[in-house]
PDB file of C-alpha atoms in Angstrom:
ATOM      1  CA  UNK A   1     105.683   3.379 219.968  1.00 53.00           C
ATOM      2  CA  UNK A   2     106.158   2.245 216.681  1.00 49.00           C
ATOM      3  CA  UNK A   3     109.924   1.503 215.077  1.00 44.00           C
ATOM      4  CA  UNK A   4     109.160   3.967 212.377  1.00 42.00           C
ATOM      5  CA  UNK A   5     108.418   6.563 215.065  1.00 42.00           C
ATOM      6  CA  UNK A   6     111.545   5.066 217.301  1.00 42.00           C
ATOM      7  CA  UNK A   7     113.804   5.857 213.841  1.00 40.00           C
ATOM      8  CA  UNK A   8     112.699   9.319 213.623  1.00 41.00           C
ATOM      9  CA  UNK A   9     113.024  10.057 217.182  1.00 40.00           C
ATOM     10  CA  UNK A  10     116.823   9.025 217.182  1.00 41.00           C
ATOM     11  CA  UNK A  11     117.566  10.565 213.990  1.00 41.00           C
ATOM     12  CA  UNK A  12     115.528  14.076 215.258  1.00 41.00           C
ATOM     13  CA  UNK A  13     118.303  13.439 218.732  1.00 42.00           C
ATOM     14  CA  UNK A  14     121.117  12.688 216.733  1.00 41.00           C
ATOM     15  CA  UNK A  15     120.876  16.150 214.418  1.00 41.00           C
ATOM     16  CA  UNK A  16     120.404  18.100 217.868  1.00 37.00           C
ATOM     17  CA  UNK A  17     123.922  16.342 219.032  1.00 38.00           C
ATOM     18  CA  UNK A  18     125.644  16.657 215.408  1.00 41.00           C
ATOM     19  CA  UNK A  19     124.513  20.521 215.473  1.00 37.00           C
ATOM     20  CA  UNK A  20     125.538  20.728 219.025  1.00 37.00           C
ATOM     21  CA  UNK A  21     128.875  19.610 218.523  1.00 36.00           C
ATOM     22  CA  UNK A  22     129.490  21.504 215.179  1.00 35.00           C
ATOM     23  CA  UNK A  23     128.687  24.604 217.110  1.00 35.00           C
ATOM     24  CA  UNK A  24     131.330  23.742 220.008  1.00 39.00           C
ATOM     25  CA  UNK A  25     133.857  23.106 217.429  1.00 38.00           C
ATOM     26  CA  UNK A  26     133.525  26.350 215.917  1.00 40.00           C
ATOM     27  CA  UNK A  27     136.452  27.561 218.222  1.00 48.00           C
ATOM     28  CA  UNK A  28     136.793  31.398 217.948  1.00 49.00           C
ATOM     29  CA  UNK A  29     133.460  33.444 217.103  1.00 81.00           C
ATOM     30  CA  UNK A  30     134.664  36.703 217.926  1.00 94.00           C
ATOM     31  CA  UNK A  31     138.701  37.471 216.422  1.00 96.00           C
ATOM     32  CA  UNK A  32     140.666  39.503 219.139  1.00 96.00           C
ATOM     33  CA  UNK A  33     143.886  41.113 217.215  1.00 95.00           C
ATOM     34  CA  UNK A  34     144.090  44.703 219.118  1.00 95.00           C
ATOM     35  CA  UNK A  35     146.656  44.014 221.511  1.00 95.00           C
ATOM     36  CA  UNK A  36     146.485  45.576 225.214  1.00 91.00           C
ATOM     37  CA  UNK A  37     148.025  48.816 226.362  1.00 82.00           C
ATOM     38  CA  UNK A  38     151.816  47.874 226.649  1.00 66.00           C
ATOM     39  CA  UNK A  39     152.720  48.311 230.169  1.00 54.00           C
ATOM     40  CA  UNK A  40     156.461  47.384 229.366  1.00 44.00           C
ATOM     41  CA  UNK A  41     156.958  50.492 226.826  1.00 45.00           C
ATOM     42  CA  UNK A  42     157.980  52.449 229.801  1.00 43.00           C
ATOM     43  CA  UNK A  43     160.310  48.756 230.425  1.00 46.00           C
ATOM     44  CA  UNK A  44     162.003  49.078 226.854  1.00 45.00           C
ATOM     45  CA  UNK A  45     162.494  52.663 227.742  1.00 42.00           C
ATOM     46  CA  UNK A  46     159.643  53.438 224.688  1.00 45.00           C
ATOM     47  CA  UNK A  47     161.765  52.162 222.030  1.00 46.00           C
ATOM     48  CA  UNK A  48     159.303  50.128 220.167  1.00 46.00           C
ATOM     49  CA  UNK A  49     156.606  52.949 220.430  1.00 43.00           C
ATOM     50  CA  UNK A  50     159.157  55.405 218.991  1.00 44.00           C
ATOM     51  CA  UNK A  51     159.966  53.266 216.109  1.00 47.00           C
ATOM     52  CA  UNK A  52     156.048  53.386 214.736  1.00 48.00           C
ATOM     53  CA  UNK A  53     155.138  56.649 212.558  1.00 49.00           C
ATOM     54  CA  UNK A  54     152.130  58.773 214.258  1.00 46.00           C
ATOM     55  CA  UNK A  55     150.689  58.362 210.789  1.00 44.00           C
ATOM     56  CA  UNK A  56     150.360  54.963 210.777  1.00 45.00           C
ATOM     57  CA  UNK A  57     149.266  54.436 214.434  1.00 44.00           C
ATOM     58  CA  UNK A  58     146.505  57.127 213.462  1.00 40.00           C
ATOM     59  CA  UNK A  59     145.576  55.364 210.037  1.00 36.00           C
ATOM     60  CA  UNK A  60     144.815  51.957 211.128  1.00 42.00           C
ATOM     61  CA  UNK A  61     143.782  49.738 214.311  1.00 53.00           C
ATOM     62  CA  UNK A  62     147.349  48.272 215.920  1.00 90.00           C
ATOM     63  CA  UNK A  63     147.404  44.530 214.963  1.00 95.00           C
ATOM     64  CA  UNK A  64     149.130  42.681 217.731  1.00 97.00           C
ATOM     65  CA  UNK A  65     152.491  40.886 216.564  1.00 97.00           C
ATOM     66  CA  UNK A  66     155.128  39.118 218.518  1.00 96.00           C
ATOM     67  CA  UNK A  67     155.890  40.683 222.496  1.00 96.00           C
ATOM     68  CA  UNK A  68     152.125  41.641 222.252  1.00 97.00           C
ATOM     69  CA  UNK A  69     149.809  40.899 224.830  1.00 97.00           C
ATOM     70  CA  UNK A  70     145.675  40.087 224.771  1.00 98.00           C
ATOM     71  CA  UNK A  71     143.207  39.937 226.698  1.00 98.00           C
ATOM     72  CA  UNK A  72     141.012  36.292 226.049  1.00 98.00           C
ATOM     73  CA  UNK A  73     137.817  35.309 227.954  1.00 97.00           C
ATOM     74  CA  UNK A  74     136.956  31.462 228.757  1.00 97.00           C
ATOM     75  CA  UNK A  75     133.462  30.066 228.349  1.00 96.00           C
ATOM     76  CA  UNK A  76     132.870  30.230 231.845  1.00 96.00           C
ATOM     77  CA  UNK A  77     132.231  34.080 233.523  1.00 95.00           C
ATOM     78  CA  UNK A  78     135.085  35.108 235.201  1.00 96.00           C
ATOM     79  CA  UNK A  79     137.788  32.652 233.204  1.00 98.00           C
ATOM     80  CA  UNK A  80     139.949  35.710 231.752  1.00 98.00           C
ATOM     81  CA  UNK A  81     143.279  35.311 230.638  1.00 98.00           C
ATOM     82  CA  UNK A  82     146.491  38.044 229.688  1.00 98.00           C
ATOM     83  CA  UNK A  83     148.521  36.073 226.494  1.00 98.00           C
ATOM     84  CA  UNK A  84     151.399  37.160 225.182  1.00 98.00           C
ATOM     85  CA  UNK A  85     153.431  35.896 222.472  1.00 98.00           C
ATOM     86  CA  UNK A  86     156.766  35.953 223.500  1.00 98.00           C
ATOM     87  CA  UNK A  87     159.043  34.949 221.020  1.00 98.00           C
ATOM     88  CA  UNK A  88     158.749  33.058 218.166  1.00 98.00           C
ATOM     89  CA  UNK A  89     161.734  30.688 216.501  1.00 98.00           C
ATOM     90  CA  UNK A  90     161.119  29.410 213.175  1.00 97.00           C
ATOM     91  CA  UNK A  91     162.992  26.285 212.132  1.00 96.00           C
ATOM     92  CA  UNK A  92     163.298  25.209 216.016  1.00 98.00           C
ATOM     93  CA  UNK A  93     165.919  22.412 217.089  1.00 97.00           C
ATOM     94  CA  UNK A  94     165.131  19.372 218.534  1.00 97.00           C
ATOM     95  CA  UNK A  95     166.934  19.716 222.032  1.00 96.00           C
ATOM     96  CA  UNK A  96     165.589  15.270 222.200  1.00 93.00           C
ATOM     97  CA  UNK A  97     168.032  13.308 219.627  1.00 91.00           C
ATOM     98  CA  UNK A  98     165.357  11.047 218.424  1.00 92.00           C
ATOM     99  CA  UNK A  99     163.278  13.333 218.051  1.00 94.00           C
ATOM    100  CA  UNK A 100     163.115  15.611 214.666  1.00 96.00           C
ATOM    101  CA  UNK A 101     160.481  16.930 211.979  1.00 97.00           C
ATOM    102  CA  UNK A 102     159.487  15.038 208.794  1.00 96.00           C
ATOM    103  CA  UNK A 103     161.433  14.765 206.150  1.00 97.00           C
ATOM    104  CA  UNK A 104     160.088  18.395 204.236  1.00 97.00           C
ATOM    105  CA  UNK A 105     158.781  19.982 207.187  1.00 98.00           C
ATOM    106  CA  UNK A 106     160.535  22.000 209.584  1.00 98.00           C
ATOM    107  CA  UNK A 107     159.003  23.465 213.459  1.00 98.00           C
ATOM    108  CA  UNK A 108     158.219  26.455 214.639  1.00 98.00           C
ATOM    109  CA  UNK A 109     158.454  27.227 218.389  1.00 98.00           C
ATOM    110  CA  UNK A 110     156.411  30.168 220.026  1.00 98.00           C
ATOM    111  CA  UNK A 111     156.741  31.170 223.444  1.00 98.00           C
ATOM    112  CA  UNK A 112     153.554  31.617 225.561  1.00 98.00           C
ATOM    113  CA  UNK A 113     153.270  33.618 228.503  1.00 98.00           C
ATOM    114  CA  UNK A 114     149.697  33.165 229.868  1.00 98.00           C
ATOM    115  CA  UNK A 115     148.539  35.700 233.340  1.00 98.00           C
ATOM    116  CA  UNK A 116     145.287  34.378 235.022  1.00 98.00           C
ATOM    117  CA  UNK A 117     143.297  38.129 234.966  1.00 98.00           C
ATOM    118  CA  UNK A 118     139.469  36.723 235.779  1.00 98.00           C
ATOM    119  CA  UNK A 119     138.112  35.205 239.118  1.00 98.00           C
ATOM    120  CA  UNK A 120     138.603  31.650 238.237  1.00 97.00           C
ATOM    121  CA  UNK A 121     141.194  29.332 238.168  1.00 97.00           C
ATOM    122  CA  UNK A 122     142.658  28.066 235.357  1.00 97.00           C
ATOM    123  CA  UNK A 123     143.087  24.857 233.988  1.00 97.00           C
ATOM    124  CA  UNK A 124     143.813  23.494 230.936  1.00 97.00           C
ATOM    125  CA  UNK A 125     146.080  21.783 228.075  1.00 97.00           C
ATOM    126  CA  UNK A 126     147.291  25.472 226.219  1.00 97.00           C
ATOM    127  CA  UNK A 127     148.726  23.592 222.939  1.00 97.00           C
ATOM    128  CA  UNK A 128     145.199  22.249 222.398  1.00 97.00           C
ATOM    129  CA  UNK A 129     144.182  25.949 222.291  1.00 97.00           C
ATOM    130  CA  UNK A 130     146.900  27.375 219.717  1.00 98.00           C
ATOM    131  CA  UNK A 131     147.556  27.377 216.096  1.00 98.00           C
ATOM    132  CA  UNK A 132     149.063  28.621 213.251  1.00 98.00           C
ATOM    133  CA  UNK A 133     148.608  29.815 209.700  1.00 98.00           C
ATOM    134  CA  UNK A 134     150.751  30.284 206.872  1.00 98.00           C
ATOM    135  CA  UNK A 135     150.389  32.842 204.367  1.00 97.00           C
ATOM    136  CA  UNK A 136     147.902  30.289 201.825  1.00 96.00           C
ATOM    137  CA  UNK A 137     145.519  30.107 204.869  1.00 96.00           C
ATOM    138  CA  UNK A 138     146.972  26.354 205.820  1.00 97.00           C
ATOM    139  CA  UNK A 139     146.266  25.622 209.765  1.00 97.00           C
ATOM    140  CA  UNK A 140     148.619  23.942 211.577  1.00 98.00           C
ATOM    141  CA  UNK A 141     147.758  22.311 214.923  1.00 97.00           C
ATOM    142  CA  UNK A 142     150.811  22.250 217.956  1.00 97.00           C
ATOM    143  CA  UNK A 143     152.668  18.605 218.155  1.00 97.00           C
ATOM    144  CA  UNK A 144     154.575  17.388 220.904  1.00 95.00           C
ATOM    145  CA  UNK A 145     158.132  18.225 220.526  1.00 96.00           C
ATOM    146  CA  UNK A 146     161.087  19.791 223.078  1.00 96.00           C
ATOM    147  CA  UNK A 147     162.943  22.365 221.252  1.00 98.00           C
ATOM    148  CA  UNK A 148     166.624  24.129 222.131  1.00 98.00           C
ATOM    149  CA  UNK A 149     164.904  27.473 222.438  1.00 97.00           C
ATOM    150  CA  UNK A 150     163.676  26.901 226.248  1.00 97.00           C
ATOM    151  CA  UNK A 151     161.432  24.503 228.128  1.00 97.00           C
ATOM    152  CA  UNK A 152     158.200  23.505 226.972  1.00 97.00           C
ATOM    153  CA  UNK A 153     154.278  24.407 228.018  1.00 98.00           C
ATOM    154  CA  UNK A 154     153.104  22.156 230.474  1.00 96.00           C
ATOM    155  CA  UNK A 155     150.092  19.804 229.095  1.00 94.00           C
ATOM    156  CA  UNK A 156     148.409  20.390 232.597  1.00 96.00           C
ATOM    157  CA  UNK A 157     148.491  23.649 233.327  1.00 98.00           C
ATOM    158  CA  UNK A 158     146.568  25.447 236.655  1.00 97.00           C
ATOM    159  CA  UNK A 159     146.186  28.733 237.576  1.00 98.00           C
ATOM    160  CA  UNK A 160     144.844  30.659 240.485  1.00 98.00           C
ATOM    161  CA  UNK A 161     143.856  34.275 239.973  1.00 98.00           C
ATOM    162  CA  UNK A 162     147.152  36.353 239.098  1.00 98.00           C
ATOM    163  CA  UNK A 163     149.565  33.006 238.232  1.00 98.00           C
ATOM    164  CA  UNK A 164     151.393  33.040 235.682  1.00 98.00           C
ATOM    165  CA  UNK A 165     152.772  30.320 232.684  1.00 98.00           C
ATOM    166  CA  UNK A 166     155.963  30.470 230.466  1.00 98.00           C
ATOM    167  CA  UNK A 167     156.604  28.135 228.372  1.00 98.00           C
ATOM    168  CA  UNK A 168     157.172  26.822 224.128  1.00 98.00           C
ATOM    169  CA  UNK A 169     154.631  25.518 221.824  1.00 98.00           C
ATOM    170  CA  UNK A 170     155.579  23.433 219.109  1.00 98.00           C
ATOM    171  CA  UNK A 171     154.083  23.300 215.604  1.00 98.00           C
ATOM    172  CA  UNK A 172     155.076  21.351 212.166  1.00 98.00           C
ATOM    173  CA  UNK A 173     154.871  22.902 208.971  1.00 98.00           C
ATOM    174  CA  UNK A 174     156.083  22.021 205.434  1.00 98.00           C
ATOM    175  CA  UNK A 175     159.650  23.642 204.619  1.00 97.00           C
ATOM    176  CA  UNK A 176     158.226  25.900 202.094  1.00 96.00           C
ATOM    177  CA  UNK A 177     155.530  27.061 203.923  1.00 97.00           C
ATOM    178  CA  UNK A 178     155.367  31.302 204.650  1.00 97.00           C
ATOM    179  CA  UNK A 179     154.114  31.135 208.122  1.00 97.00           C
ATOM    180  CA  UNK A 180     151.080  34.424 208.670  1.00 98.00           C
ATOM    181  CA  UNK A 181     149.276  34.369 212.283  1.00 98.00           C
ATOM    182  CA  UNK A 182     149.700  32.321 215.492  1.00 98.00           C
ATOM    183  CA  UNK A 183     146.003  31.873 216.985  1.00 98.00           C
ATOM    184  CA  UNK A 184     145.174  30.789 220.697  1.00 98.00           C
ATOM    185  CA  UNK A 185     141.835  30.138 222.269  1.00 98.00           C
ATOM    186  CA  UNK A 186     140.872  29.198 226.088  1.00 98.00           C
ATOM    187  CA  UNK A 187     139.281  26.037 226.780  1.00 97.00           C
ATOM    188  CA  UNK A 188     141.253  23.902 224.478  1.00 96.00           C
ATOM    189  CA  UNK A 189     140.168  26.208 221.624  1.00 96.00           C
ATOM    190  CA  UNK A 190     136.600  26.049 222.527  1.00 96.00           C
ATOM    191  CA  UNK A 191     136.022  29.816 223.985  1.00 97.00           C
ATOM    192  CA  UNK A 192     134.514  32.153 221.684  1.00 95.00           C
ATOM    193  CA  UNK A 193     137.264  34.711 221.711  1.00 97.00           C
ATOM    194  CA  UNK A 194     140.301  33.510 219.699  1.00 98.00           C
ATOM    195  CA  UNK A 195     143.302  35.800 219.984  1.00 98.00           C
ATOM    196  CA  UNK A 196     145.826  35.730 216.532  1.00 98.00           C
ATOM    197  CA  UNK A 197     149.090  37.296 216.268  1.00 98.00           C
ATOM    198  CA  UNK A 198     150.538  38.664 212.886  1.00 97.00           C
ATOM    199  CA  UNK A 199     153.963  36.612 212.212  1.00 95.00           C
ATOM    200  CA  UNK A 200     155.224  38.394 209.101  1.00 78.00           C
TER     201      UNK A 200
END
């Protein structure tokens, strides 16, 4: 074989592996914002259903906000997960006294309860799965930080089928920054089902 054929050969190898990976890194194909059937209205005695006008339930599809659960798939069939954004804190404390954001930036902190629905265990780093967005379409990955609001997500977390997973995620974001959406993906953000929560 010739070098000139040898050249085109690896290049013809390497655009199959560049497309390959730009396709895995396109986390989140398919949007899911429609949150599930709340189970804990009949918890909260209905109060947050009774707040919402019939009108507006009627005029346009729910958009799932914070106390909202969805219902993710992994890449793998039978990897299903329930998440629910608990809570969300914006301008978090440090609870770790050398620890604090940079100078202009502040953190959020959003609590993450993740159910193991599917057939499959679970297993997986959650904060490499979530993210946020602020109202100028800025992304914001998570970064490791303990906050005052509660305990932190586990970086190794495992679950069999029906176990459960509380716990913060931390992000970063400039001071003046109007924070939109908090996204999450299975599979370290790799699944094609990304799940995004309105924040304001």
């Amino acid at each position: 074989m010739s070098n000139y054929s040898r050249i085109r050969l690896t290049a013809a190898a390497a655009a199959v592996i560049g497309a390959l990976t730009i396709t895995a890194c396109g986390t989140g194909d398919t949007v899911v914002d429609k949150p599930k059937a709340k189970a804990s209205a009949n918890a909260d005695s209905g109060q947050k259903a009774a707040k919402k006008p019939a009108a507006k339930a009627s005029a346009a599809p729910e958009v799932a906000e914070a106390g909202d659960t969805l219902a993710l798939k992994g890449m793998e069939v039978g990897s299903k997960l329930d998440v629910t954004v608990v809570k969300v804190v914006d301008n978090a404390k440090s609870s770790d006294e050398f620890m604090a954001p940079e100078s202009g930036n502040r953190w959020i902190a959003v609590q993450f309860r993740l159910v193991n629905t599917g057939t499959k265990a679970y297993s997986d780093s959650p904060q490499n799965g979530a993210q946020v967005a602020d109202d100028q379409g800025q992304q914001f990955q998570s970064t490791f930080a303990d906050v005052t609001a509660g305990p932190s997500m586990s970086s190794d977390v495992s679950l069999k089928p029906g176990a459960k997973a509380l716990g913060w995620v931390v992000f970063e974001v400039p001071k003046a920054s109007k924070m939109a959406t908090v996204q999450f993906a299975m599979d370290s953000g790799f699944a094609e089902e990304t799940g995004e929560w309105k924040l304001s």
